[in-house]
Coordinates of C-alpha atoms in Angstrom, one line a residue:
Chain P
M145 CA 2.0 18.9 -14.3
V146 CA 0.2 16.1 -12.5
Q147 CA -3.5 16.6 -12.5
T148 CA -5.9 15.6 -9.8
K149 CA -8.4 13.0 -11.0
I150 CA -10.3 12.4 -7.7
K151 CA -10.5 14.8 -4.8
V152 CA -11.8 13.4 -1.5
T153 CA -12.7 15.9 1.2
N154 CA -13.6 15.0 4.8
L155 CA -15.0 11.7 3.9
N156 CA -16.7 9.7 6.7
F157 CA -18.3 6.4 6.3
Y158 CA -20.4 4.3 8.7
Y159 CA -21.7 0.8 8.6
G160 CA -24.6 1.3 11.0
S161 CA -22.9 2.4 14.2
K162 CA -19.4 1.4 13.1
W163 CA -17.3 4.3 12.0
A164 CA -15.4 2.8 9.1
L165 CA -13.7 5.8 7.5
K166 CA -12.7 8.8 9.6
D167 CA -12.4 12.1 8.0
I168 CA -10.4 11.1 4.9
S169 CA -9.1 13.9 2.6
M170 CA -6.8 13.2 -0.3
E171 CA -6.2 13.9 -3.9
I172 CA -5.6 11.1 -6.4
K173 CA -3.5 12.0 -9.4
S174 CA -4.3 11.2 -13.0
N175 CA -2.4 8.5 -14.8
S176 CA -0.7 7.2 -11.8
V177 CA -1.0 4.1 -9.6
T178 CA -2.0 4.8 -6.0
A179 CA -1.7 1.8 -3.6
L180 CA -3.9 1.5 -0.5
I181 CA -2.2 -0.5 2.2
G182 CA -3.1 -1.4 5.8
P183 CA -4.1 -4.3 8.0
S184 CA -7.4 -6.2 7.5
G185 CA -10.4 -4.1 8.6
C186 CA -8.5 -0.8 8.3
G187 CA -11.0 0.6 5.8
K188 CA -9.0 0.5 2.6
S189 CA -11.4 -1.7 0.7
T190 CA -14.3 0.4 2.1
F191 CA -12.6 3.5 0.8
L192 CA -12.0 1.9 -2.6
R193 CA -15.7 1.1 -2.8
T194 CA -16.8 4.6 -2.0
L195 CA -15.1 5.7 -5.2
N196 CA -17.6 4.0 -7.5
R197 CA -20.5 3.9 -4.9
L198 CA -20.4 0.1 -4.5
N199 CA -21.2 0.7 -0.8
D200 CA -24.6 2.2 -1.7
L201 CA -25.9 -1.3 -1.8
I202 CA -25.1 -2.0 1.8
E203 CA -27.9 -1.7 4.3
G204 CA -27.4 0.9 7.0
A205 CA -24.4 2.4 5.3
R206 CA -24.0 6.2 5.6
L207 CA -21.6 8.6 4.1
S208 CA -20.6 12.2 4.6
G209 CA -18.1 14.4 2.9
E210 CA -17.4 14.9 -0.7
I211 CA -15.8 12.9 -3.5
L212 CA -15.1 14.8 -6.7
L213 CA -14.3 13.0 -10.0
D214 CA -12.9 15.6 -12.4
G215 CA -14.4 18.2 -10.2
E216 CA -17.9 16.7 -10.1
N217 CA -19.5 15.3 -6.9
I218 CA -20.2 11.6 -7.5
Y219 CA -22.7 11.6 -4.6
A220 CA -24.8 14.4 -6.1
P221 CA -28.5 13.4 -6.5
D222 CA -28.5 13.7 -10.2
V223 CA -25.5 11.3 -10.8
D224 CA -26.2 8.3 -12.9
V225 CA -24.6 5.5 -10.9
I226 CA -24.4 3.1 -13.8
N227 CA -22.6 5.7 -15.8
L228 CA -20.3 6.4 -12.8
R229 CA -19.4 2.7 -12.6
K230 CA -18.6 2.7 -16.3
R231 CA -16.2 5.6 -15.7
V232 CA -14.8 4.1 -12.5
G233 CA -14.5 0.3 -13.0
M234 CA -13.5 -2.3 -10.6
V235 CA -11.4 -5.5 -10.6
F236 CA -12.0 -7.9 -7.7
Q237 CA -9.8 -10.3 -5.7
R238 CA -11.2 -13.4 -7.3
P239 CA -11.5 -13.4 -11.1
N240 CA -15.2 -13.4 -11.8
P241 CA -15.8 -14.0 -15.5
F242 CA -19.4 -14.6 -16.6
P243 CA -20.2 -18.2 -17.5
M244 CA -20.1 -17.4 -21.2
S245 CA -17.5 -17.3 -24.0
I246 CA -14.4 -15.2 -23.8
Y247 CA -15.7 -13.0 -26.6
D248 CA -19.1 -12.5 -24.9
N249 CA -17.4 -11.6 -21.6
V250 CA -15.6 -8.7 -23.2
A251 CA -18.5 -7.7 -25.5
Y252 CA -20.9 -7.7 -22.5
G253 CA -20.4 -4.1 -21.4
P254 CA -20.4 -2.5 -24.8
R255 CA -23.6 -4.4 -25.7
I256 CA -25.3 -3.2 -22.6
H257 CA -24.3 0.3 -23.5
G258 CA -26.0 -0.2 -26.9
I259 CA -23.3 -1.2 -29.3
K260 CA -24.8 -3.8 -31.7
S261 CA -22.6 -3.7 -34.8
R262 CA -20.7 -7.0 -35.1
E263 CA -17.7 -5.3 -36.7
K264 CA -17.5 -2.7 -33.9
L265 CA -17.8 -5.4 -31.2
D266 CA -15.1 -7.4 -32.9
E267 CA -12.8 -4.4 -32.8
I268 CA -13.6 -3.6 -29.2
V269 CA -13.0 -7.2 -28.1
E270 CA -9.6 -7.4 -29.9
R271 CA -8.5 -4.0 -28.6
S272 CA -9.5 -4.8 -25.0
L273 CA -7.9 -8.2 -25.0
K274 CA -4.7 -6.7 -26.4
A275 CA -4.7 -4.0 -23.8
A276 CA -5.1 -6.6 -21.1
A277 CA -2.2 -8.6 -22.6
L278 CA -4.4 -11.6 -23.2
W279 CA -5.0 -11.5 -26.9
E280 CA -2.2 -13.7 -28.0
E281 CA -3.2 -16.4 -25.6
V282 CA -6.9 -16.5 -26.6
A283 CA -7.2 -15.2 -30.1
D284 CA -7.8 -18.6 -31.6
R285 CA -10.4 -19.6 -29.0
L286 CA -12.6 -16.6 -28.4
R287 CA -15.8 -18.8 -28.6
Q288 CA -14.7 -21.1 -25.8
P289 CA -16.0 -20.7 -22.3
A290 CA -14.1 -18.2 -20.2
L291 CA -14.2 -20.5 -17.2
G292 CA -11.8 -22.8 -19.0
L293 CA -9.0 -20.2 -18.7
S294 CA -6.4 -20.3 -15.9
G295 CA -6.9 -18.0 -12.9
G296 CA -4.4 -15.5 -14.2
Q297 CA -5.9 -15.5 -17.6
Q298 CA -9.4 -15.1 -16.1
Q299 CA -8.2 -12.1 -14.1
R300 CA -6.8 -10.5 -17.3
L301 CA -10.1 -11.3 -19.0
C302 CA -11.9 -9.4 -16.3
I303 CA -9.5 -6.5 -16.9
A304 CA -10.3 -6.7 -20.6
R305 CA -14.0 -6.7 -19.9
L306 CA -13.5 -3.6 -17.8
L307 CA -11.4 -1.8 -20.5
A308 CA -14.0 -2.6 -23.1
V309 CA -16.3 0.1 -21.7
E310 CA -13.5 2.6 -21.7
P311 CA -13.3 3.6 -18.0
E312 CA -11.2 6.5 -16.7
V313 CA -10.4 5.1 -13.3
V314 CA -9.7 1.5 -12.6
L315 CA -10.1 0.2 -9.0
M316 CA -8.4 -3.0 -8.1
D317 CA -9.2 -4.9 -4.9
E318 CA -6.2 -7.3 -4.3
P319 CA -6.3 -8.3 -8.0
S320 CA -3.5 -10.8 -7.7
S321 CA -3.9 -12.3 -4.3
A322 CA -5.4 -15.4 -5.7
L323 CA -2.9 -15.8 -8.5
D324 CA 0.4 -17.6 -8.8
P325 CA 3.7 -15.6 -8.9
V326 CA 4.0 -15.5 -12.7
S327 CA 0.4 -14.4 -13.3
T328 CA 0.9 -11.8 -10.5
L329 CA 3.9 -10.4 -12.4
K330 CA 1.8 -10.3 -15.6
I331 CA -0.9 -8.3 -13.8
E332 CA 1.7 -6.0 -12.4
E333 CA 3.3 -5.4 -15.8
L334 CA -0.2 -4.7 -17.1
I335 CA -0.9 -2.2 -14.4
R336 CA 2.3 -0.4 -15.3
V337 CA 1.3 -0.1 -18.9
L338 CA -2.4 0.8 -18.1
K339 CA -1.5 3.8 -16.1
E340 CA -0.5 5.6 -19.2
K341 CA -4.2 5.8 -20.1
Y342 CA -6.0 5.2 -16.8
T343 CA -5.9 6.3 -13.2
I344 CA -5.4 3.2 -11.1
I345 CA -6.1 2.7 -7.4
I346 CA -5.2 -0.7 -6.0
V347 CA -5.7 -2.3 -2.6
T348 CA -3.0 -4.8 -1.8
H349 CA -1.8 -6.8 1.1
N350 CA 1.4 -7.5 -0.7
M351 CA 3.8 -4.7 0.4
Q352 CA 6.4 -5.5 -2.2
Q353 CA 3.7 -5.3 -4.8
A354 CA 2.7 -1.8 -3.6
A355 CA 6.4 -0.8 -3.6
R356 CA 6.9 -2.2 -7.1
I357 CA 4.0 -0.9 -9.0
S358 CA 2.6 2.2 -7.3
D359 CA 3.6 5.9 -7.6
Y360 CA 1.8 6.9 -4.4
T361 CA 1.0 4.9 -1.3
V362 CA -1.6 5.5 1.3
F363 CA -1.5 3.8 4.7
F364 CA -4.8 3.2 6.5
L365 CA -5.2 2.2 10.1
N366 CA -8.5 1.8 12.0
G367 CA -10.4 3.9 9.4
E368 CA -7.9 6.7 9.4
M369 CA -5.6 7.8 6.7
V370 CA -2.3 7.7 8.6
E371 CA 0.1 8.6 5.8
Y372 CA 0.0 9.4 2.1
D373 CA 3.2 10.0 0.2
N374 CA 5.3 9.0 -2.8
T375 CA 5.8 5.3 -2.7
E376 CA 9.5 5.6 -2.5
I377 CA 9.3 7.6 0.7
I378 CA 6.7 5.4 2.4
F379 CA 8.9 2.3 1.9
T380 CA 12.3 3.8 2.8
R381 CA 11.6 6.5 5.3
P382 CA 8.0 6.8 6.4
R383 CA 7.2 9.8 8.6
D384 CA 4.7 8.1 10.9
Q385 CA 5.9 5.5 13.4
R386 CA 2.6 3.5 12.8
T387 CA 3.5 3.3 9.1
E388 CA 7.0 2.2 10.0
D389 CA 5.7 -0.5 12.4
Y390 CA 3.2 -1.8 9.7
I391 CA 5.5 -2.0 6.7
T392 CA 8.4 -3.5 8.7
G393 CA 6.0 -6.2 9.9
R394 CA 5.9 -5.1 13.6
F395 CA 2.2 -5.5 13.7
G396 CA -0.8 -6.3 11.5
Chain L
M150 CA 5.5 -1.3 19.4
A151 CA 8.3 -3.8 19.9
S152 CA 8.6 -6.8 17.7
T153 CA 6.1 -9.4 18.6
T154 CA 5.6 -10.6 15.1
R155 CA 9.1 -10.8 13.7
Q156 CA 11.3 -12.0 16.5
G157 CA 13.5 -14.1 14.3
F158 CA 14.1 -11.3 11.9
Q159 CA 14.8 -8.9 14.8
Q160 CA 17.3 -11.3 16.2
S161 CA 19.0 -11.6 12.8
L162 CA 19.3 -7.8 12.6
E163 CA 20.9 -7.7 16.0
D164 CA 23.3 -10.4 15.0
L165 CA 24.2 -8.4 11.9
Q166 CA 25.0 -5.4 14.0
Q167 CA 27.0 -7.4 16.5
N168 CA 29.1 -8.8 13.7
I169 CA 29.7 -5.3 12.3
L170 CA 30.8 -4.2 15.8
R171 CA 33.1 -7.1 16.0
M172 CA 34.6 -6.3 12.6
G173 CA 34.9 -2.7 13.7
S174 CA 36.8 -3.6 16.9
I175 CA 39.3 -5.7 15.0
V176 CA 39.8 -2.8 12.6
E177 CA 40.4 -0.4 15.5
Q178 CA 43.1 -2.7 16.8
V179 CA 44.7 -3.0 13.4
I180 CA 44.8 0.8 13.0
A181 CA 46.5 1.1 16.4
K182 CA 49.0 -1.7 15.7
S183 CA 50.0 -0.3 12.3
V184 CA 51.1 3.0 13.8
E185 CA 52.6 1.3 16.8
C186 CA 54.8 -0.9 14.7
L187 CA 56.0 2.2 12.9
V188 CA 56.7 4.1 16.1
R189 CA 58.5 1.1 17.7
Q190 CA 60.1 0.0 14.5
D191 CA 58.8 -3.5 15.2
A192 CA 59.1 -5.7 12.1
R193 CA 57.2 -8.6 13.7
M194 CA 54.2 -6.5 14.5
A195 CA 54.2 -5.0 11.0
A196 CA 54.2 -8.5 9.5
E197 CA 51.2 -9.4 11.8
V198 CA 49.2 -6.5 10.5
V199 CA 49.9 -7.4 6.9
E200 CA 49.1 -11.0 7.3
G201 CA 46.0 -10.3 9.5
D202 CA 44.2 -8.6 6.6
V203 CA 42.8 -11.8 5.2
V204 CA 40.7 -12.2 8.4
I205 CA 39.1 -8.8 7.9
D206 CA 38.5 -9.5 4.2
E207 CA 36.8 -12.8 5.2
M208 CA 34.6 -11.0 7.7
E209 CA 33.5 -8.5 5.2
L210 CA 32.4 -11.2 2.8
Q211 CA 30.6 -13.1 5.6
I212 CA 28.7 -10.0 6.7
E213 CA 27.9 -9.1 3.1
D214 CA 26.3 -12.6 2.7
Q215 CA 24.4 -12.0 5.9
C216 CA 23.0 -8.7 4.4
L217 CA 22.1 -10.3 1.1
K218 CA 20.3 -13.2 2.8
L219 CA 18.2 -10.9 4.9
I220 CA 17.3 -8.8 1.8
A221 CA 16.4 -11.9 -0.1
T222 CA 14.4 -13.7 2.5
Q223 CA 12.9 -10.9 4.7
Q224 CA 11.9 -8.2 2.3
P225 CA 13.0 -5.5 4.7
M226 CA 11.3 -2.1 4.5
A227 CA 11.9 1.3 6.0
K228 CA 14.2 1.3 9.0
D229 CA 15.0 -2.4 8.7
L230 CA 16.0 -1.8 5.1
R231 CA 18.1 1.3 6.0
K232 CA 19.8 -0.7 8.7
I233 CA 20.9 -3.4 6.2
A234 CA 21.8 -0.9 3.5
A235 CA 23.9 1.1 5.9
G236 CA 25.5 -2.1 7.1
F237 CA 26.4 -3.0 3.6
K238 CA 28.3 0.3 3.1
I239 CA 29.8 0.3 6.6
I240 CA 31.6 -3.0 6.1
T241 CA 33.1 -1.6 2.9
D242 CA 34.4 1.4 4.8
L243 CA 35.8 -0.8 7.5
E244 CA 37.5 -3.0 4.9
R245 CA 39.1 0.1 3.3
M246 CA 40.4 1.2 6.7
A247 CA 42.0 -2.1 7.2
D248 CA 43.7 -1.8 3.8
Y249 CA 45.1 1.6 4.7
S250 CA 46.4 0.1 8.0
V251 CA 48.2 -2.6 6.0
D252 CA 49.6 0.1 3.8
I253 CA 51.0 1.8 6.9
A254 CA 52.5 -1.4 8.2
R255 CA 54.1 -1.9 4.8
I256 CA 55.6 1.6 5.1
A257 CA 57.0 0.6 8.5
Q258 CA 58.6 -2.4 6.9
R259 CA 60.2 -0.3 4.1
I260 CA 61.5 2.3 6.6
L261 CA 63.0 -0.6 8.6
E262 CA 64.6 -2.0 5.4
T263 CA 66.4 1.3 4.7
G264 CA 68.1 1.0 8.1
Q265 CA 67.7 4.8 8.6
P266 CA 66.4 5.6 12.1
L267 CA 63.3 7.7 12.4
I268 CA 64.1 11.3 11.3
K269 CA 62.1 12.6 14.2
P270 CA 60.1 11.3 17.2
L271 CA 56.5 10.7 16.0
I272 CA 54.0 12.7 17.9
D273 CA 51.2 13.9 15.6
I274 CA 50.9 10.6 13.7
P275 CA 50.2 8.5 16.8
R276 CA 47.7 11.2 17.9
M277 CA 46.0 10.9 14.5
A278 CA 45.8 7.2 14.9
E279 CA 44.3 7.5 18.4
L280 CA 41.7 9.9 17.1
A281 CA 40.9 7.7 14.2
Q282 CA 40.3 4.7 16.4
V283 CA 38.0 6.7 18.6
M284 CA 36.1 7.9 15.5
V285 CA 35.7 4.3 14.3
K286 CA 34.3 3.2 17.6
Q287 CA 32.0 6.2 18.0
S288 CA 30.7 6.0 14.4
L289 CA 29.8 2.4 14.9
D290 CA 28.2 3.1 18.3
A291 CA 26.2 5.9 16.5
Y292 CA 25.0 3.3 14.0
V293 CA 24.0 0.7 16.5
R294 CA 22.4 3.1 18.9
E295 CA 21.1 5.4 16.2
D296 CA 22.7 8.3 18.1
I297 CA 22.7 11.4 15.9
E298 CA 24.7 13.5 18.4
L299 CA 27.5 11.0 18.5
A300 CA 27.6 10.9 14.7
Y301 CA 28.2 14.7 14.7
T302 CA 30.9 14.2 17.3
V303 CA 32.7 12.0 14.8
A304 CA 32.4 14.7 12.1
R305 CA 34.0 17.2 14.4
A306 CA 36.9 14.8 15.2
D307 CA 37.4 14.5 11.5
D308 CA 38.1 18.3 11.3
Q309 CA 40.8 17.8 13.9
I310 CA 42.4 15.0 12.0
D311 CA 42.5 17.1 8.9
M312 CA 44.2 19.9 10.9
L313 CA 46.8 17.4 12.2
H314 CA 47.4 16.1 8.7
N315 CA 48.1 19.7 7.5
Q316 CA 50.5 20.2 10.4
V317 CA 52.4 17.0 9.7
F318 CA 52.6 18.0 6.1
R319 CA 54.2 21.4 6.9
E320 CA 56.5 19.9 9.4
L321 CA 57.8 17.2 7.0
L322 CA 58.2 19.8 4.3
V323 CA 60.6 21.7 6.5
F324 CA 62.6 18.6 7.2
M325 CA 62.9 17.8 3.5
M326 CA 64.0 21.3 2.7
E327 CA 66.6 21.3 5.3
D328 CA 68.1 17.9 4.6
P329 CA 67.5 16.1 1.3
K330 CA 68.5 12.8 2.9
T331 CA 65.2 12.8 4.8
I332 CA 63.1 13.0 1.7
T333 CA 62.5 9.3 1.3
Q334 CA 61.4 8.7 4.9
A335 CA 59.5 12.0 5.1
T336 CA 57.6 11.0 2.0
Y337 CA 56.7 7.7 3.6
L338 CA 55.6 9.4 6.7
L339 CA 53.5 11.8 4.7
F340 CA 51.8 8.8 3.2
V341 CA 51.1 7.5 6.6
S342 CA 49.5 10.8 7.6
R343 CA 47.5 10.8 4.5
Y344 CA 46.3 7.2 5.1
L345 CA 45.2 8.1 8.6
E346 CA 43.3 11.1 7.2
R347 CA 41.6 8.7 4.8
I348 CA 40.7 6.3 7.6
A349 CA 39.1 9.2 9.4
D350 CA 37.1 10.0 6.3
H351 CA 35.8 6.5 6.2
A352 CA 34.8 6.7 9.8
T353 CA 32.9 9.9 8.9
N354 CA 31.1 7.9 6.1
I355 CA 30.0 5.5 8.8
A356 CA 28.7 8.4 10.8
E357 CA 26.7 9.6 7.8
E358 CA 25.2 6.1 7.5
A359 CA 24.2 6.3 11.2
I360 CA 22.4 9.5 10.5
Y361 CA 20.7 8.0 7.4
L362 CA 19.6 5.0 9.5
A363 CA 18.2 7.2 12.3
T364 CA 16.5 9.8 10.2
G365 CA 16.2 8.6 6.6
E366 CA 18.0 11.8 5.6
R367 CA 21.3 12.0 3.7
K368 CA 23.8 14.3 5.4
E369 CA 27.2 15.2 3.9
L370 CA 29.7 15.3 6.8
N371 CA 32.8 15.0 4.8
D372 CA 33.9 18.3 3.3

């Protein structure tokens, strides 16, 4: 039985007077990969960012509707946003490791959350780097600066950093668009493995990537959710003509 | 929303369909000729059918390459993908039809070699061949125009061919019972009828592909 991890109901989002998300309702399943696709400016990244309240920081942004994480409203007044972002982590388009050592990058989150024991931190760092499929490449140089890693390694380091705080949901905003093809495939393989433990939502402009790695695909257009279905259906026989036109490259 | 962004790709898809149609029209002619050489007892025409098969095999490979190239370079999705996938299967069906036609022409050659005149004037078999040709043409039109109605028309014609095949079978059975000397030729003719029935089944497959292309749904028309 597939369980719902996130339930979105009648979500509307405005940047000032711009209506960026229009009445979105959907359920995101646990332990699955959901891909968000659509042309630039369609609202997919905005939607992604509503899921861990990253849009809160934007001046003039306004939101209505409801987003439930495991049945709890993440926009309720008593929600601890820091804790929410620990549960719902994010990986960005460009790898953004901190200018510190590989070890300290991964240990950063756990330290903030109060873990001081050296032993415990060592264990978390090793486990997280292994989970991000990076351990073997960096095990002998944990003290070296993270910025000396390749782009693909940096991105996996960012994923390790995220996994170190044991999130439940991982949001990815075009995580491989700045990477070479081999690094991209490594990230994709990683996503496939990670979904066993986490719920993953990914924004991608790469249609083949969405088709390869996701279980569900959502097509956004002009702030609307046009179609949401099993990935296989979206890419072989979408129901909506606009989805068809987009994925066959007729526009966008 | 017509293609403004992928004109080159659009053109390639149209070329692909044109090539499939061209292959289809050659196959139609071969079906007609194979039965005609049998009816007319024309050895030269039979040889032409047998020798012409390489051309069709060549076309199949060429179109297959075209499909593979589009898949490899264009990452087709949705209807584009279905169009190419259907094309892939259609050319296999067409190639099989041509093989059956060659088999029919070979039978015409064998009957000629026996020196025995036709045991009866052929009526139902040419009718089957005509019907099969129409089915091939209509199924391919259904594919190119994404015309579901036409695809169903093909399926109905297939029922008619099956009926004719049964009729031929019973008739030949009577001949064989009455006069054992007809057994060899009657058996050959039974094969011909069977091959035409198979050709019609392949046309029905193409009609199924046309429905899949148009709707994304799999429909079983052959039963």
